[in-house]
Amino acid sequence: ISGILSDLTRLRALMLIQSEGETCVCEITFALEESQPKISRHLALMRDAGIVEPRREGTWMHYRINPDLPRWAKEIIEQTHGRISCLAPFKEDKKQLAKMKNRPERACA
């Protein structure tokens, strides 16, 4: 997990997923103001590490924290979120996401 959390883009995406419960790639792209390929690469790394779990719904790809993560790993994510969610850039990411129009439905949120 520490390798995943060491990259700011991955950390920002993971904190959005933690905050939202489930987040579409398009929402992360919008909130972080990054390209879809860049966000998808970072999500693929987290998926391959077993940290996030994808779910396809039509053209939308949604991600959530892997429910099968060990408890200690979930606690690291939860504690990290609790400590940094009110700081920049994480606070701004949530504000930016709130501005997004026509957000896809989130079944697991």
CSV table of N, CA and C in Angstrom, one decimal:
chain,number,residue,atom,x,y,z
A,1,ILE,N,0.8,-1.2,0.0
A,1,ILE,CA,0.0,0.0,0.0
A,1,ILE,C,0.9,1.2,0.0
A,2,SER,N,2.0,1.2,0.7
A,2,SER,CA,2.8,2.5,0.8
A,2,SER,C,3.3,2.9,-0.6
A,3,GLY,N,3.6,2.0,-1.5
A,3,GLY,CA,4.0,2.4,-2.8
A,3,GLY,C,2.9,3.0,-3.6
A,4,ILE,N,1.7,2.6,-3.4
A,4,ILE,CA,0.5,3.2,-4.0
A,4,ILE,C,0.3,4.6,-3.5
A,5,LEU,N,0.3,4.7,-2.2
A,5,LEU,CA,0.1,6.0,-1.5
A,5,LEU,C,1.2,7.0,-1.8
A,6,SER,N,2.4,6.6,-2.3
A,6,SER,CA,3.5,7.5,-2.4
A,6,SER,C,3.3,8.4,-3.7
A,7,ASP,N,2.4,8.1,-4.6
A,7,ASP,CA,2.2,8.9,-5.8
A,7,ASP,C,1.0,9.8,-5.5
A,8,LEU,N,1.1,11.1,-5.7
A,8,LEU,CA,0.0,12.0,-5.4
A,8,LEU,C,-1.2,11.8,-6.2
A,9,THR,N,-1.1,11.5,-7.5
A,9,THR,CA,-2.3,11.2,-8.3
A,9,THR,C,-3.0,10.0,-7.8
A,10,ARG,N,-2.3,8.9,-7.5
A,10,ARG,CA,-3.0,7.7,-7.0
A,10,ARG,C,-3.6,8.0,-5.7
A,11,LEU,N,-2.9,8.7,-4.8
A,11,LEU,CA,-3.4,9.0,-3.5
A,11,LEU,C,-4.7,9.9,-3.6
A,12,ARG,N,-4.7,10.9,-4.5
A,12,ARG,CA,-5.9,11.7,-4.7
A,12,ARG,C,-7.1,10.9,-5.2
A,13,ALA,N,-6.8,10.0,-6.2
A,13,ALA,CA,-7.8,9.1,-6.7
A,13,ALA,C,-8.4,8.2,-5.7
A,14,LEU,N,-7.5,7.6,-4.9
A,14,LEU,CA,-7.9,6.7,-3.8
A,14,LEU,C,-8.7,7.4,-2.8
A,15,MET,N,-8.3,8.6,-2.4
A,15,MET,CA,-9.1,9.3,-1.4
A,15,MET,C,-10.5,9.7,-1.9
A,16,LEU,N,-10.6,10.0,-3.2
A,16,LEU,CA,-11.9,10.2,-3.8
A,16,LEU,C,-12.8,9.0,-3.7
A,17,ILE,N,-12.2,7.9,-4.1
A,17,ILE,CA,-12.9,6.6,-4.0
A,17,ILE,C,-13.3,6.3,-2.6
A,18,GLN,N,-12.4,6.5,-1.7
A,18,GLN,CA,-12.8,6.3,-0.2
A,18,GLN,C,-13.9,7.2,0.2
A,19,SER,N,-13.9,8.4,-0.2
A,19,SER,CA,-14.9,9.4,0.2
A,19,SER,C,-16.2,9.1,-0.5
A,20,GLU,N,-16.2,8.7,-1.7
A,20,GLU,CA,-17.5,8.5,-2.5
A,20,GLU,C,-18.1,7.1,-2.3
A,21,GLY,N,-17.2,6.1,-1.9
A,21,GLY,CA,-17.7,4.8,-1.8
A,21,GLY,C,-17.4,4.0,-3.1
A,22,GLU,N,-17.8,4.6,-4.2
A,22,GLU,CA,-17.5,4.1,-5.6
A,22,GLU,C,-17.4,5.3,-6.5
A,23,THR,N,-16.5,5.3,-7.4
A,23,THR,CA,-16.3,6.4,-8.3
A,23,THR,C,-16.0,6.0,-9.7
A,24,CYS,N,-16.6,6.7,-10.6
A,24,CYS,CA,-16.4,6.4,-12.0
A,24,CYS,C,-15.1,7.0,-12.5
A,25,VAL,N,-14.4,6.4,-13.5
A,25,VAL,CA,-13.2,7.0,-14.0
A,25,VAL,C,-13.4,8.4,-14.5
A,26,CYS,N,-14.6,8.6,-15.1
A,26,CYS,CA,-14.9,10.0,-15.6
A,26,CYS,C,-15.0,11.0,-14.5
A,27,GLU,N,-15.4,10.6,-13.3
A,27,GLU,CA,-15.5,11.5,-12.2
A,27,GLU,C,-14.1,11.8,-11.6
A,28,ILE,N,-13.3,10.8,-11.6
A,28,ILE,CA,-11.9,11.0,-11.1
A,28,ILE,C,-11.2,12.0,-12.1
A,29,THR,N,-11.4,11.7,-13.4
A,29,THR,CA,-10.7,12.5,-14.4
A,29,THR,C,-11.2,14.0,-14.3
A,30,PHE,N,-12.5,14.2,-14.0
A,30,PHE,CA,-13.0,15.5,-13.9
A,30,PHE,C,-12.5,16.2,-12.6
A,31,ALA,N,-12.6,15.5,-11.5
A,31,ALA,CA,-12.2,16.1,-10.2
A,31,ALA,C,-10.7,16.4,-10.2
A,32,LEU,N,-9.8,15.5,-10.7
A,32,LEU,CA,-8.4,15.7,-10.6
A,32,LEU,C,-7.9,16.6,-11.8
A,33,GLU,N,-8.8,16.8,-12.8
A,33,GLU,CA,-8.4,17.6,-14.0
A,33,GLU,C,-7.2,17.0,-14.7
A,34,GLU,N,-7.3,15.6,-14.9
A,34,GLU,CA,-6.2,14.9,-15.5
A,34,GLU,C,-6.8,14.1,-16.7
A,35,SER,N,-6.0,13.6,-17.6
A,35,SER,CA,-6.5,12.9,-18.8
A,35,SER,C,-7.0,11.5,-18.4
A,36,GLN,N,-7.9,11.0,-19.2
A,36,GLN,CA,-8.5,9.7,-18.9
A,36,GLN,C,-7.4,8.6,-19.0
A,37,PRO,N,-6.5,8.6,-19.9
A,37,PRO,CA,-5.4,7.6,-20.0
A,37,PRO,C,-4.6,7.6,-18.7
A,38,LYS,N,-4.2,8.8,-18.2
A,38,LYS,CA,-3.4,8.9,-17.0
A,38,LYS,C,-4.1,8.3,-15.8
A,39,ILE,N,-5.4,8.7,-15.6
A,39,ILE,CA,-6.2,8.2,-14.5
A,39,ILE,C,-6.3,6.7,-14.6
A,40,SER,N,-6.6,6.2,-15.8
A,40,SER,CA,-6.8,4.7,-16.0
A,40,SER,C,-5.5,4.0,-15.7
A,41,ARG,N,-4.4,4.5,-16.1
A,41,ARG,CA,-3.1,3.8,-15.7
A,41,ARG,C,-2.9,3.7,-14.2
A,42,HIS,N,-3.2,4.8,-13.5
A,42,HIS,CA,-3.1,4.8,-12.1
A,42,HIS,C,-4.1,3.8,-11.4
A,43,LEU,N,-5.3,3.8,-11.9
A,43,LEU,CA,-6.3,2.9,-11.4
A,43,LEU,C,-5.9,1.4,-11.7
A,44,ALA,N,-5.3,1.2,-12.9
A,44,ALA,CA,-4.9,-0.2,-13.2
A,44,ALA,C,-3.8,-0.7,-12.2
A,45,LEU,N,-2.9,0.2,-11.9
A,45,LEU,CA,-1.9,-0.1,-10.9
A,45,LEU,C,-2.5,-0.5,-9.6
A,46,MET,N,-3.5,0.3,-9.1
A,46,MET,CA,-4.2,0.0,-7.9
A,46,MET,C,-5.0,-1.3,-7.9
A,47,ARG,N,-5.6,-1.5,-9.1
A,47,ARG,CA,-6.4,-2.7,-9.3
A,47,ARG,C,-5.4,-3.9,-9.3
A,48,ASP,N,-4.3,-3.9,-10.0
A,48,ASP,CA,-3.4,-5.0,-10.0
A,48,ASP,C,-2.8,-5.3,-8.6
A,49,ALA,N,-2.7,-4.2,-7.8
A,49,ALA,CA,-2.2,-4.4,-6.4
A,49,ALA,C,-3.3,-4.9,-5.5
A,50,GLY,N,-4.5,-5.0,-6.0
A,50,GLY,CA,-5.6,-5.5,-5.2
A,50,GLY,C,-6.2,-4.5,-4.3
A,51,ILE,N,-5.9,-3.2,-4.5
A,51,ILE,CA,-6.4,-2.2,-3.6
A,51,ILE,C,-7.8,-1.7,-4.0
A,52,VAL,N,-8.1,-1.6,-5.3
A,52,VAL,CA,-9.4,-1.2,-5.8
A,52,VAL,C,-10.0,-2.3,-6.6
A,53,GLU,N,-11.3,-2.3,-6.8
A,53,GLU,CA,-12.0,-3.3,-7.5
A,53,GLU,C,-12.9,-2.6,-8.6
A,54,PRO,N,-12.8,-3.0,-9.8
A,54,PRO,CA,-13.5,-2.4,-10.9
A,54,PRO,C,-14.9,-3.0,-11.0
A,55,ARG,N,-15.8,-2.2,-11.6
A,55,ARG,CA,-17.2,-2.7,-11.9
A,55,ARG,C,-17.6,-1.9,-13.2
A,56,ARG,N,-17.9,-2.7,-14.2
A,56,ARG,CA,-18.3,-2.0,-15.5
A,56,ARG,C,-19.8,-1.9,-15.5
A,57,GLU,N,-20.3,-0.8,-15.9
A,57,GLU,CA,-21.8,-0.6,-16.1
A,57,GLU,C,-21.9,0.2,-17.4
A,58,GLY,N,-22.3,-0.6,-18.4
A,58,GLY,CA,-22.3,0.0,-19.8
A,58,GLY,C,-21.0,0.5,-20.2
A,59,THR,N,-20.9,1.8,-20.5
A,59,THR,CA,-19.6,2.4,-20.9
A,59,THR,C,-18.9,2.9,-19.7
A,60,TRP,N,-19.5,2.9,-18.5
A,60,TRP,CA,-18.8,3.4,-17.4
A,60,TRP,C,-18.0,2.4,-16.6
A,61,MET,N,-16.8,2.7,-16.2
A,61,MET,CA,-16.0,1.8,-15.3
A,61,MET,C,-16.0,2.5,-13.9
A,62,HIS,N,-16.5,1.8,-12.9
A,62,HIS,CA,-16.5,2.3,-11.6
A,62,HIS,C,-15.5,1.6,-10.7
A,63,TYR,N,-14.9,2.3,-9.7
A,63,TYR,CA,-14.0,1.6,-8.8
A,63,TYR,C,-14.4,1.9,-7.4
A,64,ARG,N,-14.1,0.9,-6.6
A,64,ARG,CA,-14.3,1.0,-5.1
A,64,ARG,C,-13.1,0.3,-4.4
A,65,ILE,N,-13.0,0.6,-3.2
A,65,ILE,CA,-12.0,-0.1,-2.4
A,65,ILE,C,-12.3,-1.5,-2.3
A,66,ASN,N,-11.3,-2.4,-2.6
A,66,ASN,CA,-11.5,-3.8,-2.6
A,66,ASN,C,-12.0,-4.3,-1.2
A,67,PRO,N,-13.2,-4.8,-1.2
A,67,PRO,CA,-13.7,-5.3,0.1
A,67,PRO,C,-12.9,-6.5,0.7
A,68,ASP,N,-12.1,-7.1,-0.1
A,68,ASP,CA,-11.3,-8.3,0.4
A,68,ASP,C,-10.0,-7.9,0.9
A,69,LEU,N,-9.7,-6.6,0.9
A,69,LEU,CA,-8.4,-6.1,1.5
A,69,LEU,C,-8.3,-6.5,3.0
A,70,PRO,N,-7.1,-6.8,3.4
A,70,PRO,CA,-7.0,-7.1,4.9
A,70,PRO,C,-7.4,-5.9,5.7
A,71,ARG,N,-7.9,-6.2,6.9
A,71,ARG,CA,-8.4,-5.1,7.8
A,71,ARG,C,-7.3,-4.0,8.0
A,72,TRP,N,-6.0,-4.4,8.1
A,72,TRP,CA,-5.0,-3.4,8.4
A,72,TRP,C,-4.9,-2.5,7.2
A,73,ALA,N,-5.0,-3.0,6.0
A,73,ALA,CA,-4.9,-2.2,4.8
A,73,ALA,C,-6.1,-1.2,4.7
A,74,LYS,N,-7.3,-1.7,5.0
A,74,LYS,CA,-8.5,-0.8,5.0
A,74,LYS,C,-8.3,0.3,6.0
A,75,GLU,N,-7.7,-0.1,7.2
A,75,GLU,CA,-7.5,0.9,8.2
A,75,GLU,C,-6.5,2.0,7.8
A,76,ILE,N,-5.5,1.6,7.1
A,76,ILE,CA,-4.5,2.6,6.6
A,76,ILE,C,-5.2,3.6,5.6
A,77,ILE,N,-6.1,3.1,4.8
A,77,ILE,CA,-6.8,3.9,3.8
A,77,ILE,C,-7.8,4.8,4.6
A,78,GLU,N,-8.5,4.3,5.5
A,78,GLU,CA,-9.5,5.1,6.3
A,78,GLU,C,-8.8,6.1,7.1
A,79,GLN,N,-7.7,5.8,7.8
A,79,GLN,CA,-7.0,6.7,8.6
A,79,GLN,C,-6.3,7.8,7.8
A,80,THR,N,-5.8,7.4,6.6
A,80,THR,CA,-5.2,8.4,5.7
A,80,THR,C,-6.3,9.4,5.3
A,81,HIS,N,-7.4,8.9,4.9
A,81,HIS,CA,-8.5,9.7,4.4
A,81,HIS,C,-8.9,10.7,5.6
A,82,GLY,N,-9.1,10.1,6.8
A,82,GLY,CA,-9.5,11.0,7.9
A,82,GLY,C,-8.5,12.1,8.2
A,83,ARG,N,-7.3,11.9,8.0
A,83,ARG,CA,-6.3,12.9,8.3
A,83,ARG,C,-6.0,13.9,7.2
A,84,ILE,N,-6.2,13.5,5.9
A,84,ILE,CA,-5.9,14.5,4.9
A,84,ILE,C,-7.0,15.0,4.0
A,85,SER,N,-8.2,14.5,4.3
A,85,SER,CA,-9.4,14.9,3.4
A,85,SER,C,-9.7,16.4,3.5
A,86,CYS,N,-9.3,17.0,4.6
A,86,CYS,CA,-9.6,18.5,4.7
A,86,CYS,C,-8.4,19.3,4.2
A,87,LEU,N,-7.4,18.7,3.7
A,87,LEU,CA,-6.2,19.5,3.2
A,87,LEU,C,-6.3,19.6,1.7
A,88,ALA,N,-5.5,20.6,1.2
A,88,ALA,CA,-5.3,20.7,-0.3
A,88,ALA,C,-4.4,19.6,-0.7
A,89,PRO,N,-4.5,19.0,-1.8
A,89,PRO,CA,-5.5,19.2,-2.9
A,89,PRO,C,-6.8,18.4,-2.7
A,90,PHE,N,-6.9,17.6,-1.7
A,90,PHE,CA,-8.0,16.6,-1.5
A,90,PHE,C,-9.3,17.3,-1.3
A,91,LYS,N,-9.3,18.4,-0.5
A,91,LYS,CA,-10.5,19.2,-0.3
A,91,LYS,C,-11.0,19.8,-1.6
A,92,GLU,N,-10.1,20.3,-2.4
A,92,GLU,CA,-10.4,20.9,-3.7
A,92,GLU,C,-10.9,19.8,-4.7
A,93,ASP,N,-10.4,18.6,-4.6
A,93,ASP,CA,-10.9,17.5,-5.5
A,93,ASP,C,-12.4,17.3,-5.2
A,94,LYS,N,-12.8,17.3,-4.0
A,94,LYS,CA,-14.2,17.0,-3.6
A,94,LYS,C,-15.0,18.2,-4.1
A,95,LYS,N,-14.6,19.4,-4.0
A,95,LYS,CA,-15.3,20.6,-4.5
A,95,LYS,C,-15.4,20.5,-6.0
A,96,GLN,N,-14.4,20.2,-6.7
A,96,GLN,CA,-14.4,20.0,-8.1
A,96,GLN,C,-15.4,19.0,-8.6
A,97,LEU,N,-15.4,17.8,-7.9
A,97,LEU,CA,-16.3,16.7,-8.2
A,97,LEU,C,-17.8,17.2,-8.0
A,98,ALA,N,-18.0,18.0,-7.0
A,98,ALA,CA,-19.4,18.5,-6.8
A,98,ALA,C,-19.9,19.3,-7.9
A,99,LYS,N,-19.0,19.9,-8.7
A,99,LYS,CA,-19.4,20.7,-9.8
A,99,LYS,C,-19.7,19.9,-11.1
A,100,MET,N,-19.4,18.7,-11.1
A,100,MET,CA,-19.6,17.8,-12.3
A,100,MET,C,-21.1,17.6,-12.5
A,101,LYS,N,-21.5,17.9,-13.7
A,101,LYS,CA,-22.9,17.7,-14.2
A,101,LYS,C,-23.0,16.3,-14.8
A,102,ASN,N,-24.2,15.7,-14.7
A,102,ASN,CA,-24.5,14.4,-15.3
A,102,ASN,C,-23.6,13.3,-14.8
A,103,ARG,N,-23.3,13.3,-13.5
A,103,ARG,CA,-22.5,12.2,-13.0
A,103,ARG,C,-23.2,10.9,-13.2
A,104,PRO,N,-22.5,9.8,-13.5
A,104,PRO,CA,-23.1,8.5,-13.6
A,104,PRO,C,-23.6,8.0,-12.3
A,105,GLU,N,-24.7,7.2,-12.4
A,105,GLU,CA,-25.2,6.6,-11.2
A,105,GLU,C,-24.2,5.7,-10.5
A,106,ARG,N,-24.2,5.8,-9.2
A,106,ARG,CA,-23.3,4.9,-8.4
A,106,ARG,C,-24.1,3.9,-7.6
A,107,ALA,N,-24.0,2.7,-8.0
A,107,ALA,CA,-24.8,1.6,-7.3
A,107,ALA,C,-24.3,1.3,-6.0
A,108,CYS,N,-23.0,1.4,-5.7
A,108,CYS,CA,-22.4,0.9,-4.5
A,108,CYS,C,-22.1,2.1,-3.5
A,109,ALA,N,-22.4,3.3,-3.9
A,109,ALA,CA,-22.0,4.4,-3.0
A,109,ALA,C,-22.9,4.5,-1.8
